[in-house]
Structure formats: C-alpha cells, structure tokens
Amino acid sequence: MNKFMVSRSAADESAQSLGRADNPAPVRPVAEAGPGDSWSISAFQLRRGVAGHAEMLSKIRQLRARILFDHGRRPDFRAADGGYTDDEDLDYNAWHFVAAAEPGGPALGYVRLGTPDSGQLLHSRAHLGDTGYADMLAAEGLDPGSTFEPSRLVVEHRSRKLGLGLHLIALSIGAAWYLGASAVIGTSGTKDGQDGFYARLGFRRIDGTRRYVDSYTEDVVIMAQRVADGADEFHDLVTELAARFPTLITTDDPMPNEAPASAQPVPAAAAPADDVDRTSWRPVLFTPADPGSRADMAALLASGQVRAVHDTMRSQLAELIRSRDPGQRFTPEQLGAEITEQLGGVDMPDYGSWAWYPWSGDLVHVLPRNEFRLIRTDRNREKITRGQQRRLLNRRIGIIGLSVGNCAALTLALEGVGGAYKLADHDSFEMTNLNRLRAGVTAAGVNKTVITARQMFEIDPYLDIELFPNGLTDDNITEFFDGGDGPLDLLVEECDTAYIKVVAREQARARRIPVVMDCNDRGMLDIERFDAEPDRPVLHGRLGALVSSDIREVSKAQELELMLTMVDVGNASPAITESIGRIGHTLSSWPQLASGVMLGGALVTHAARRILLDQPCESGRYYTDLDELLIPARNAAPISNTVGAR
C-alpha cells in the first residue's frame, strides 16, 4: 500500500514549472511557476511482455525505493542484498511520469497513475480490503470504471521545495482527467499537513477510512476528488497540464543515463580558492591637502589594490552651489566662477576627501564632511529643516539585530537620523536572508554587522560606526551602551532572543534611553520612552514580574512562548498564527517578507526622528497593517460618476 505523499516534499512545495521530456525545448513555465524554472517530464505506460518495459520498470523501482528508503527512515524499502526494492504488480498497465531538470538528465522525481485496468491492485483497495473498498465506492457514488489513483510520488532531496512534487501530482491528476476519469482517489498521510495539501487540489476526506499504517508510522486516510468539482486552488494548473499530457507521452526510455546505485561518483574538479574579503568594513579617508595623507594615497594607488577611481568632484561642487541658491539660474561661466571661489585656491583633486573602500577596491572623491552632508540631505527639506538635520546627525543610535535591523539602519543613515551608530549581531549572512536583507549573493558568510556598516559607509563615508560582531553579550553590554565615543541616545532592538530583548531594555531603562522595535508583522511598531518614563515596565509589562535573569537559560519551547507573549500573538496576522506550530517542523523560522521589513525600516526611522527631535511620540504599540489599509473603505480617490460628463 502507498500514499499520495510518501515523502514530505510536495506538501511544502510551491508551484513552479513543467517541461516536456521528448521535446528539445522545455515547456514554458505555467502560471503558478517561478520565473525561469522548467522541468522535463516524460509520460509512458508500461505493459507486460513489451520489449524494454521490464528494464525501464526496474530502473523506476530502484529510483522509487532509494528515495523512499530515505537514509533508513523507511527500512522496508531496503533489500536483503543491500540494494533497494519496491516491486508492485500495480506498475503494469499504470501510467508513469519521470521528471528531470533537462531532457536526458538524471531523474529527480516520479509519480504513478493507476487506472481502472489495474483497479484490483489500487492502494485504496488494499487499505480498506475488497469489501470495504466496494462499499466506499458505492457510498460515495464513485464509478470503479472511471476512478483513477495517483501514488508513489517521490522527489529527490536535492530537488525538494522547488515545486516539482506539486507539478507531478497535478500532472497525474490532469492525465486522469484527460483519460476520462470521473473521480481521482488515493491514500494520504495525515502527518505534516499532507492531507491539507491535497485539499488544496480539490480532494476531500472520505469518512471512516482513517487507519494507522505501521510502515508509515502515521494515520492514513482515503481522499477523493470529483472531476466535475474541479481542483480548487490549483484548478487552472491541473487543467493546463491535462491539455499538455498527450504531448509528454514517449516510448523512449526516460532514464537512459541512470547510473546504478553502487556506481562511484566522478571526482569533482578542484574549486577555486575562496579569497573574498569578509572582514573589512571601515573606509580609509585620505585628505590630499595634508602631505602625509597625500603620500599614503599615492602608495595605495601604486599598490594595485584600487579597482576603480570615482572622481565627480566638479558635479558635486555644482550641486553644492545650486543647493545653496536654488532660485539662481547659473550660466556656465557663473557656475565656473562659483566653483573656483568654493575651492578657495585648493586644486580640485586635493579638495575634500578620498574614501577608499577596501572590500570593493573603489576610491571615491567626496566633498568635505559638512558640505557633503549639506547636499546629501538637501532633498529632506523642509520635512526636516537644516537645523533639525544638524541635531539628528549629532545623535548616536544603537541597533541590535541586523536582519530586520539592517533595513532600519540603512533608512536611518539615508535620512540622516543619527551620525554615529553601534551595530550588534553575532550572525553571518546566509542565502535564506536574501528574501529580506538588502545584500547580494556575494555577501554569503559575511557578518551582518560588517554588511550593514559597509552599506552605511557607502551612503556616508563620514559616519561614526562601532561594531559588535559577537552580538550583545553580558561581557560587552556596558561597552555597547556607554563605551566608545559616547553613550546611546536611542536603541533600536530587532534581535530574536528573549533574554537579549529583556536585558537590553533593562539597561536602556536604567540609562533613560528610549527603545524602538519593529516586529515585521502587520506593521507593528513598539515604542518605549524610558527617557520620559524611567519606571515604565519593559515591553509594556507583558512579561509580568519576569526579569532578564529569570530567562537567561530557557528551553526552545519556553523561548518560543516568551517571544509569543512579547509580540502579543493574539494580535498577530493569520499567517504568523498559522505558522507557530510548524516552526522547526515544516518551517525553518518565522515567516518574514521584504515588504514588511522595508515598512519596518520606515516606521522605526519615523519614530526615531520624532523622539530625537523632541516631537510628540508616546510609548505604545502601533499597527500600520497594509492589509487593513488597502481596502475599498479606505480608498481616498474613488472614481467620480461625473468625470467626462458634458
């Protein structure tokens, strides 16, 4: 007996794309597919006594059994001789679908479609027994002569979570539709939401069919889809694949290049050495007007370390002059005279500073600090006046946690809210951060404080930044709040550890430092004005009498409970509440979106600016829920019926 879901792959996959096995060009991605993805899929029917079919079936069974064995998770698929076994008579007369990344490539996934011709062998019949199966069909009004059954869906580990499982099962259903099915049934596991996945394809549980199956160590239930009712969420996908099914049929061996399981792998070619700079983060500033600095810059240029020189000083000076007198229309001669006067007798190459960014090799000529900041923030006026801007640039901000906090840091730097920063995060950039942290694939393995500092310095090379690449710890917390060039004026807290969240607030409260936090869900912004309310309970008292020392050492379950209490899970979005029980099982961590992170950066910066300028900004928890804002009732520009009327 088998289930639709013999592995966990398809239930967690999103729809991707499909290709044709016997066509030189892959089929274009379908609507649900991700951009640029495609699969090459072969469809064929195997029959006894047909030349070559036994050999093809042998390779298919080896593929299925090896994936199903899953490194010992399902020992029944291991043969006594150390190989793999999955021999079923149902394989004959059934349709088989084999997927590869490209025509002729190694098989990456497979599914089988049982037909009425093999109805005596269907897994659903084996699950219930002959009498139970017949009774179930009669009770449900299903015709055994037009009932089909997908089974044995398997996907290689290296191809899971890419949508292949969904495409295979959708194709098998579509093929059943094309072949005249009135219903599609099958056995589904109930572990890890597998039955829920099939419900999204229009399948419904059949009451009284749930049984515990030893070989799968879980309950299995029969589910049925009536073709007349469609395929629910994936109806368009199944319909499109049903139409494509005839073009995928082949008589060729779909796995001609499959190597036996015992074959030795071909040694990989030697990879080039990993020599990326993952540590430098502070630019080197040269002031050529100083002879010593001029000599250092000359040595740098002679060293070959400079990849590119960027000198736009003349245009920067023109911007400076125009920003000081925006109402004046300068002729080229007038502008040239103003530039000469601004230089004050200094040769243009020696004016201002040259910033060398060692991680990129770029050497950039910039205006002197005050003039640079004048033009860099010129477009802030009058949302921020020049006087306010100078006040903001003299403030020092601490940021703990540089995933969500990265966007906050960059937005603060862009807006000129703060001129000095302390950044703390122990974590390094991974590819899973690419969905929300503004960095590229070349940042992999770089500490997040280093990434953020580099980005901020590329906005303003005159910033004052201190890094805490080990994160905030008991050993460095005093240095973070009090050390370096001065204490903090404001704290942005975006870490994901309960103890650090609490201890950081305790330290901020003791120093009367306000704390701002974005939660990256429903636009939730948290503000604690410890500067004005030094006796205010941390996190608005949500933890009751608990203090940081009470939660220094907690279990993962306790940590999760604390975090949920802090963010008030009762007000969380449906996506978050539905994900809680899946974290660590089918989800690696909290779901987060770049749009939410970017919104959070804006909210944090707006609140920080108001606090640092002594503008009204009270303690509390505030929601800017875009799902609630983007509704017809909030539309401020309804179409008028009088538009165009004569």
XYZ file of C-alpha atoms in Angstrom:
646
model
C 0.000 0.000 0.000
C 1.092 3.548 -0.661
C 0.003 7.131 -0.113
C -0.106 10.150 -2.349
C 2.555 11.608 -0.101
C 5.272 9.087 0.553
C 7.742 11.890 1.167
C 7.279 15.334 2.717
C 8.386 17.227 -0.357
C 5.227 18.094 -2.237
C 3.112 19.269 0.690
C 5.547 22.081 1.385
C 6.394 22.998 -2.215
C 5.056 25.987 -4.115
C 4.044 25.644 -7.754
C 6.922 26.023 -10.174
C 7.107 24.792 -13.788
C 6.909 21.904 -16.197
C 8.832 20.767 -19.286
C 8.365 18.142 -21.998
C 10.558 15.029 -21.942
C 10.730 14.210 -25.629
C 10.972 17.741 -26.960
C 14.302 19.580 -27.383
C 12.878 22.689 -25.697
C 11.298 22.609 -22.217
C 7.646 23.510 -21.984
C 7.185 27.126 -20.910
C 6.547 27.711 -17.184
C 2.871 27.583 -16.223
C 1.127 30.400 -14.400
C 1.970 29.104 -10.919
C 5.603 28.599 -11.797
C 8.525 30.621 -10.592
C 10.329 32.755 -13.201
C 12.768 30.838 -15.372
C 12.064 27.368 -13.903
C 11.093 24.335 -16.016
C 11.078 20.561 -15.786
C 11.441 17.957 -18.493
C 8.768 15.296 -17.888
C 8.158 12.021 -19.715
C 4.853 10.124 -19.576
C 4.586 6.476 -20.578
C 2.551 3.313 -19.892
C 4.267 0.012 -19.108
C 2.847 -3.356 -20.099
C 3.969 -6.927 -19.579
C 5.736 -8.587 -22.478
C 6.629 -5.373 -24.304
C 10.298 -5.216 -25.249
C 12.295 -2.930 -22.969
C 9.482 -2.298 -20.484
C 10.862 -4.647 -17.847
C 14.238 -2.849 -17.935
C 12.561 0.553 -17.698
C 10.446 -0.614 -14.778
C 13.479 -1.985 -12.962
C 15.138 1.429 -13.018
C 11.933 3.151 -11.921
C 11.545 0.795 -8.970
C 15.145 1.379 -7.921
C 14.611 5.147 -8.077
C 11.413 4.989 -6.024
C 12.773 2.620 -3.419
C 16.002 4.545 -2.926
C 14.130 7.823 -2.322
C 11.517 6.129 -0.147
C 14.171 4.427 1.970
C 15.304 7.958 2.899
C 18.541 7.002 4.633
C 16.794 4.418 6.794
C 13.585 6.291 7.593
C 11.597 3.577 5.803
C 13.614 0.339 6.155
C 11.003 -1.760 4.329
C 12.367 -0.459 1.031
C 15.871 -1.907 1.621
C 16.566 -5.307 0.060
C 18.463 -8.110 1.810
C 21.380 -7.704 -0.610
C 21.826 -4.030 0.369
C 20.008 -2.664 -2.664
C 16.519 -1.196 -2.837
C 13.201 -2.869 -3.562
C 9.727 -1.634 -4.428
C 8.126 -4.285 -6.637
C 4.395 -3.885 -7.193
C 2.176 -5.513 -9.801
C 0.303 -2.214 -9.955
C 3.198 -0.867 -12.027
C 1.923 -2.726 -15.091
C -0.842 -1.001 -17.055
C -0.288 2.128 -14.963
C 0.988 5.438 -16.303
C 4.403 6.593 -15.114
C 5.775 10.133 -15.029
C 9.503 10.790 -14.672
C 10.878 14.328 -14.228
C 14.369 15.640 -14.926
C 15.881 19.114 -14.990
C 16.533 18.764 -18.725
C 15.913 16.162 -21.448
C 18.135 13.135 -20.890
C 19.161 14.312 -17.426
C 19.021 12.218 -14.268
C 15.568 11.571 -12.832
C 14.645 13.929 -10.000
C 11.033 12.954 -9.346
C 8.366 10.429 -10.160
C 4.663 9.672 -9.756
C 2.450 6.787 -10.903
C -1.175 6.874 -12.043
C -3.234 3.717 -11.509
C -6.066 3.206 -13.992
C -9.336 1.236 -13.867
C -7.481 -1.530 -15.772
C -5.480 -2.139 -12.586
C -8.370 -1.445 -10.208
C -7.906 -4.744 -8.369
C -4.450 -3.563 -7.283
C -5.097 0.049 -6.225
C -3.693 1.060 -2.851
C -7.066 2.381 -1.746
C -8.487 -1.140 -2.182
C -5.595 -2.649 -0.225
C -6.121 -0.040 2.512
C -9.791 -0.948 3.043
C -9.977 -4.506 1.713
C -12.126 -5.623 -1.213
C -15.455 -5.351 0.605
C -14.646 -2.075 2.322
C -13.422 -0.585 -0.941
C -16.562 -1.611 -2.827
C -18.754 -0.255 -0.027
C -16.843 3.034 -0.020
C -17.244 3.495 -3.786
C -20.947 2.729 -3.547
C -21.475 5.081 -0.618
C -19.664 7.897 -2.403
C -21.315 7.227 -5.735
C -17.972 6.617 -7.477
C -17.789 4.526 -10.637
C -14.943 1.946 -10.401
C -14.688 2.005 -14.205
C -13.655 5.696 -14.242
C -11.818 6.062 -10.928
C -8.063 6.667 -11.123
C -5.441 6.717 -8.370
C -2.096 8.601 -8.222
C 0.525 7.023 -5.972
C 4.238 6.656 -5.285
C 5.065 10.364 -5.529
C 8.783 10.760 -4.817
C 11.203 13.672 -5.229
C 14.969 13.604 -4.756
C 16.118 15.546 -1.695
C 18.148 17.936 -3.822
C 15.022 18.923 -5.780
C 12.540 19.351 -2.951
C 10.837 22.651 -2.137
C 11.122 23.679 -5.800
C 7.586 22.823 -6.875
C 8.392 19.549 -8.603
C 6.188 17.450 -6.310
C 3.195 19.686 -6.968
C 3.742 19.540 -10.716
C 3.989 15.788 -10.750
C 0.842 15.220 -8.722
C -1.035 17.899 -10.698
C 0.106 16.267 -13.946
C -1.052 12.819 -12.792
C -4.470 14.277 -11.919
C -4.604 16.127 -15.225
C -3.726 12.908 -17.068
C -6.562 11.130 -15.259
C -8.948 13.874 -16.377
C -7.720 13.550 -19.957
C -8.138 9.763 -19.863
C -11.793 10.057 -18.869
C -11.758 9.926 -15.087
C -14.882 10.860 -13.209
C -13.025 10.708 -9.890
C -9.469 10.563 -8.582
C -8.826 8.860 -5.246
C -5.861 7.872 -3.154
C -4.447 7.292 0.290
C -2.889 10.286 2.015
C -0.860 10.644 5.150
C -2.120 12.945 7.881
C 1.298 13.890 9.218
C 2.809 17.302 8.485
C -0.293 18.537 6.673
C -0.176 16.165 3.725
C -3.947 15.753 3.634
C -4.298 19.524 3.843
C -2.137 19.830 0.759
C -4.447 17.544 -1.202
C -7.467 19.509 -0.012
C -5.965 22.452 -1.915
C -6.201 20.274 -5.031
C -9.898 19.640 -4.511
C -9.639 16.360 -2.575
C -11.930 15.684 0.368
C -11.554 13.096 3.111
C -13.837 10.084 2.975
C -15.256 9.425 6.420
C -14.471 6.099 8.055
C -11.295 5.433 6.033
C -8.667 6.604 8.501
C -6.284 3.802 9.577
C -2.880 3.643 11.248
C -0.255 2.168 8.905
C 2.829 0.675 10.532
C 5.131 1.083 7.543
C 4.474 4.841 7.515
C 4.185 5.292 11.295
C 1.149 7.548 10.918
C -2.570 7.584 10.179
C -3.576 7.280 6.536
C -6.912 8.387 5.089
C -8.553 7.970 1.693
C -9.312 11.194 -0.129
C -11.316 11.708 -3.304
C -11.605 14.413 -5.934
C -14.654 14.509 -8.188
C -13.567 15.774 -11.578
C -16.798 17.728 -12.014
C -15.920 19.734 -8.892
C -12.501 20.789 -10.213
C -9.142 21.098 -8.486
C -9.850 24.006 -6.160
C -6.797 26.254 -5.678
C -4.816 24.556 -8.459
C -7.654 24.043 -10.937
C -6.006 26.125 -13.682
C -2.719 24.269 -13.253
C -4.357 20.838 -13.462
C -6.444 21.918 -16.452
C -3.402 23.173 -18.326
C -1.410 20.028 -17.580
C -4.328 17.851 -18.673
C -4.165 19.536 -22.068
C -0.417 19.026 -22.237
C -0.454 15.396 -21.200
C -0.594 13.958 -24.778
C 2.498 15.971 -25.776
C 4.507 14.376 -22.961
C 3.871 10.762 -23.957
C 7.000 8.938 -25.097
C 8.052 5.382 -25.911
C 11.710 6.092 -25.213
C 13.478 5.080 -22.026
C 13.168 8.195 -19.795
C 16.207 7.220 -17.744
C 18.850 6.128 -20.281
C 21.727 7.619 -18.355
C 20.803 6.495 -14.857
C 23.867 5.136 -13.113
C 23.456 2.133 -10.783
C 23.277 2.988 -7.100
C 26.669 1.374 -6.492
C 28.472 3.451 -9.115
C 31.332 5.549 -7.820
C 30.862 9.310 -8.182
C 33.093 11.145 -10.617
C 35.606 13.293 -8.706
C 34.685 16.961 -8.881
C 37.043 19.464 -10.436
C 39.081 21.462 -7.964
C 37.201 24.613 -6.918
C 38.975 27.966 -6.993
C 40.165 29.229 -3.638
C 37.699 31.266 -1.570
C 39.564 34.548 -1.156
C 36.736 37.030 -0.563
C 37.229 39.838 1.972
C 34.702 39.186 4.740
C 36.201 41.353 7.460
C 36.962 44.903 6.285
C 34.152 47.371 6.868
C 35.598 50.825 7.524
C 36.654 53.050 4.622
C 40.046 54.745 4.682
C 39.782 58.524 4.301
C 42.563 60.487 2.637
C 42.830 64.284 2.682
C 45.352 65.195 -0.042
C 45.712 68.699 1.354
C 47.714 67.005 4.131
C 51.139 65.905 2.811
C 51.219 62.727 4.888
C 47.756 61.674 3.764
C 48.683 62.508 0.164
C 51.687 60.197 0.403
C 49.556 57.378 1.847
C 47.091 57.736 -1.004
C 49.875 57.645 -3.580
C 51.184 54.423 -2.004
C 47.709 52.901 -2.165
C 47.375 53.783 -5.865
C 50.784 52.250 -6.545
C 49.876 49.041 -4.704
C 47.361 47.869 -7.294
C 44.609 47.477 -4.691
C 42.434 50.200 -6.212
C 39.951 48.635 -8.615
C 38.277 51.846 -9.775
C 38.627 55.604 -9.205
C 35.427 57.679 -8.960
C 36.002 61.419 -9.281
C 32.866 63.545 -9.748
C 34.074 66.482 -7.695
C 33.126 69.134 -10.234
C 29.495 67.976 -10.377
C 29.379 67.696 -6.562
C 30.569 71.288 -6.288
C 27.920 72.364 -8.782
C 25.258 70.576 -6.704
C 26.526 72.325 -3.584
C 26.336 75.754 -5.200
C 22.858 75.190 -6.606
C 21.570 73.825 -3.274
C 22.690 76.987 -1.513
C 20.913 79.202 -4.026
C 18.180 77.093 -5.704
C 16.448 80.155 -7.174
C 19.506 81.263 -9.132
C 19.963 80.137 -12.747
C 23.721 79.999 -13.258
C 25.323 80.378 -16.646
C 28.268 78.020 -17.250
C 30.629 80.945 -16.688
C 28.932 81.939 -13.434
C 28.947 78.361 -12.204
C 32.637 78.017 -13.022
C 33.403 81.198 -11.089
C 31.398 79.951 -8.084
C 33.297 76.648 -8.142
C 36.635 78.474 -8.228
C 35.580 80.572 -5.264
C 34.423 77.470 -3.366
C 37.774 75.767 -3.904
C 39.499 78.725 -2.230
C 42.773 78.210 -4.048
C 42.909 74.438 -3.484
C 43.453 72.300 -6.560
C 40.306 70.306 -7.296
C 41.995 66.861 -6.848
C 43.089 67.983 -3.365
C 39.699 69.306 -2.293
C 37.656 67.341 0.218
C 38.437 63.693 0.898
C 39.085 60.491 -0.954
C 37.357 57.442 0.538
C 38.828 54.036 -0.226
C 36.504 51.075 0.297
C 38.815 48.053 0.672
C 36.019 45.458 0.263
C 35.229 46.748 -3.248
C 38.523 48.375 -4.194
C 36.748 51.653 -5.065
C 38.428 55.007 -4.417
C 35.832 57.806 -4.308
C 36.347 61.585 -4.221
C 33.816 63.351 -1.962
C 33.201 66.853 -0.647
C 34.389 67.806 2.857
C 32.193 66.411 5.611
C 29.859 69.351 6.271
C 29.434 70.214 2.600
C 28.892 66.564 1.694
C 26.143 66.236 4.289
C 24.590 69.501 3.179
C 23.949 68.227 -0.333
C 23.315 64.626 0.749
C 20.353 65.681 2.877
C 19.250 68.656 0.783
C 16.142 66.897 -0.512
C 14.967 66.251 3.077
C 13.994 69.909 3.406
C 11.520 71.034 4.691
C 10.280 67.763 6.083
C 13.486 68.063 8.049
C 14.926 71.555 8.382
C 18.662 72.138 8.185
C 18.755 72.907 11.873
C 16.927 69.676 12.697
C 19.236 67.771 10.386
C 22.301 69.004 12.238
C 20.708 67.934 15.540
C 19.950 64.478 14.166
C 23.439 63.976 12.748
C 24.851 64.596 16.228
C 22.891 61.660 17.727
C 24.168 58.141 18.463
C 21.916 55.129 17.839
C 22.411 51.518 18.850
C 20.928 48.712 16.745
C 20.705 45.112 17.960
C 19.871 42.528 15.294
C 20.811 43.258 11.681
C 18.357 41.210 9.633
C 15.232 43.296 10.126
C 17.540 45.848 11.749
C 19.581 46.162 8.555
C 16.750 47.979 6.825
C 16.226 50.203 9.839
C 19.941 51.046 9.914
C 20.049 51.899 6.219
C 16.892 54.012 6.373
C 18.243 55.886 9.387
C 21.510 56.517 7.551
C 19.760 57.558 4.323
C 17.552 60.037 6.157
C 20.420 61.379 8.249
C 18.810 60.299 11.522
C 21.964 59.739 13.525
C 25.573 60.345 12.662
C 27.018 57.663 14.931
C 25.912 54.059 15.343
C 26.671 50.921 17.304
C 25.725 47.708 15.497
C 25.413 44.337 17.234
C 24.737 40.927 15.679
C 26.571 37.604 16.025
C 25.114 36.102 12.858
C 26.555 35.874 9.354
C 24.638 36.334 6.129
C 23.091 33.205 4.621
C 21.175 32.633 1.406
C 17.909 32.395 3.368
C 18.412 36.079 4.249
C 18.098 37.081 0.596
C 14.313 37.411 0.886
C 14.515 40.411 3.231
C 18.077 41.675 3.819
C 19.388 44.095 1.203
C 22.522 42.233 0.188
C 23.567 40.004 -2.685
C 24.940 36.514 -3.082
C 28.499 37.811 -2.664
C 27.672 38.638 0.973
C 27.329 34.980 1.986
C 29.393 34.235 5.074
C 29.906 37.902 5.990
C 28.862 39.010 9.465
C 25.690 41.106 9.319
C 27.287 43.977 11.221
C 30.014 44.104 8.572
C 27.467 44.063 5.729
C 25.431 46.828 7.329
C 28.432 49.009 8.158
C 29.702 48.708 4.589
C 26.324 49.754 3.192
C 26.042 52.679 5.590
C 29.556 53.906 4.851
C 28.810 53.769 1.131
C 25.965 56.194 1.862
C 28.103 58.446 4.075
C 31.851 57.798 4.495
C 31.944 60.276 7.391
C 29.738 58.243 9.706
C 30.982 57.049 13.087
C 30.230 53.325 13.413
C 31.261 50.768 16.019
C 30.705 47.041 15.524
C 29.832 44.269 17.972
C 30.129 41.205 15.684
C 29.643 38.785 18.586
C 26.238 40.261 19.248
C 25.158 41.767 22.542
C 26.513 39.723 25.455
C 26.823 40.077 29.208
C 30.516 40.829 28.662
C 30.065 43.690 26.203
C 26.700 45.185 27.134
C 28.211 48.017 29.189
C 30.594 48.866 26.366
C 27.695 48.861 23.930
C 25.636 51.314 25.970
C 28.385 53.507 27.462
C 31.716 52.884 25.741
C 33.439 54.125 22.639
C 32.895 57.729 21.703
C 29.797 58.205 23.828
C 26.542 56.783 25.208
C 23.494 55.998 23.126
C 20.667 58.428 22.500
C 18.262 55.766 21.208
C 18.121 51.966 20.892
C 16.609 50.016 18.003
C 16.069 46.418 19.133
C 15.453 43.783 16.440
C 17.026 40.598 17.821
C 15.321 37.204 18.107
C 16.485 36.118 21.560
C 14.150 36.643 24.513
C 16.927 37.199 27.058
C 18.654 39.860 24.962
C 15.356 41.628 24.311
C 14.715 41.952 28.030
C 18.223 42.692 29.275
C 18.732 45.344 26.584
C 15.576 47.112 27.737
C 16.609 46.882 31.373
C 19.926 48.521 30.509
C 18.212 51.163 28.372
C 15.707 51.949 31.113
C 18.480 52.326 33.693
C 20.102 54.931 31.399
C 16.800 56.553 30.333
C 17.309 55.592 26.683
C 14.183 55.220 24.508
C 13.704 51.902 22.683
C 12.035 51.343 19.308
C 11.223 47.940 17.798
C 9.525 46.801 14.604
C 8.013 43.309 14.652
C 7.773 42.748 10.875
C 4.146 41.659 11.128
C 1.090 43.827 10.495
C 3.401 46.859 10.579
C 3.641 46.619 14.360
C 5.851 49.333 15.882
C 6.749 49.208 19.560
C 7.920 52.364 21.397
C 9.150 52.552 25.000
C 10.004 56.062 26.172
C 12.276 55.184 29.070
C 13.770 58.675 28.692
C 10.466 60.175 29.818
C 9.194 57.200 31.864
C 12.126 55.641 33.739
C 9.829 53.437 35.806
C 7.914 52.032 32.846
C 7.826 48.181 32.802
C 9.730 46.631 29.910
C 7.647 45.524 26.943
C 4.677 47.347 28.465
C 4.555 44.837 31.315
C 3.674 41.879 29.085
C 6.123 39.640 30.980
C 4.742 40.497 34.374
C 7.347 40.220 37.125
C 9.889 38.349 34.982
C 13.336 39.917 34.689
C 16.233 39.046 32.415
C 17.977 36.835 34.976
C 14.854 34.650 35.086
C 15.093 33.795 31.389
C 18.854 33.610 30.754
C 18.657 29.826 30.308
C 15.398 28.566 28.817
C 14.343 25.692 26.568
C 13.356 26.208 22.935
C 9.712 25.747 23.870
C 9.991 28.337 26.655
C 11.832 30.710 24.306
C 9.026 30.442 21.774
C 6.394 31.050 24.443
C 8.248 34.131 25.685
C 8.566 35.560 22.182
C 4.876 34.997 21.502
C 3.992 36.762 24.743
C 6.261 39.710 23.898
C 4.761 40.306 20.462
C 1.185 39.599 21.605
C 0.370 36.670 19.349
C -3.340 37.372 19.769
C -2.897 40.408 17.527
C -0.597 38.691 15.027
C -1.509 38.156 11.391
C -3.185 34.884 10.350
C 0.000 33.865 8.523
C 2.014 34.124 11.740
C -0.512 32.367 13.969
C -0.868 29.527 11.460
C 2.920 29.165 11.277
C 3.624 28.861 15.003
C 3.109 25.114 15.247
C 5.087 24.481 12.064
C 8.302 26.245 13.096
C 11.052 23.658 13.409
C 8.968 21.104 11.501
C 7.925 22.341 8.077
C 9.169 25.912 8.583
C 12.748 26.785 9.471
C 11.813 30.014 11.266
C 9.331 32.882 11.424
C 7.959 33.885 8.013
C 9.122 37.362 7.041
C 8.722 39.404 3.860
C 10.922 42.119 2.391
C 7.900 44.424 2.111
C 7.303 44.099 5.845
C 10.966 44.664 6.612
C 11.094 47.770 4.414
C 7.941 49.097 6.063
C 9.534 48.422 9.439
C 12.617 50.418 8.478
C 10.381 53.356 7.612
C 8.374 53.092 10.843
C 11.461 52.821 13.044
C 13.115 55.789 11.335
C 9.994 57.940 11.578
C 9.621 57.210 15.294
C 13.345 57.697 15.953
C 13.331 61.060 14.198
C 10.364 62.304 16.227
C 11.883 61.120 19.501
C 15.298 62.651 18.818
C 13.731 65.965 17.772
C 11.546 66.066 20.917
C 8.375 65.820 18.845
C 5.287 64.016 20.199
C 5.844 60.254 20.154
C 4.362 58.360 23.070
C 5.128 54.910 24.382
C 2.870 52.240 22.992
C 2.268 49.638 20.319
C 1.085 50.861 16.933
C -0.066 48.958 13.839
C 0.264 50.057 10.218
C -1.418 46.989 8.758
C -1.354 47.294 4.971
C -3.951 44.533 4.598
C -6.349 46.655 6.623
C -5.405 49.868 4.841
C -5.710 48.556 1.271
C -9.465 48.026 1.319
C -12.213 49.878 -0.591
C -13.428 51.641 2.550
C -10.025 53.356 2.854
C -9.917 54.465 -0.782
C -9.341 58.224 -0.830
C -9.768 58.562 -4.604
C -12.991 56.863 -5.687
C -13.912 57.283 -9.342
C -16.427 60.080 -9.803
C -19.512 59.407 -11.909
C -19.273 62.949 -13.233
C -15.840 62.545 -14.820
C -16.085 63.267 -18.522
C -19.709 64.401 -18.301
C -20.748 67.207 -20.632
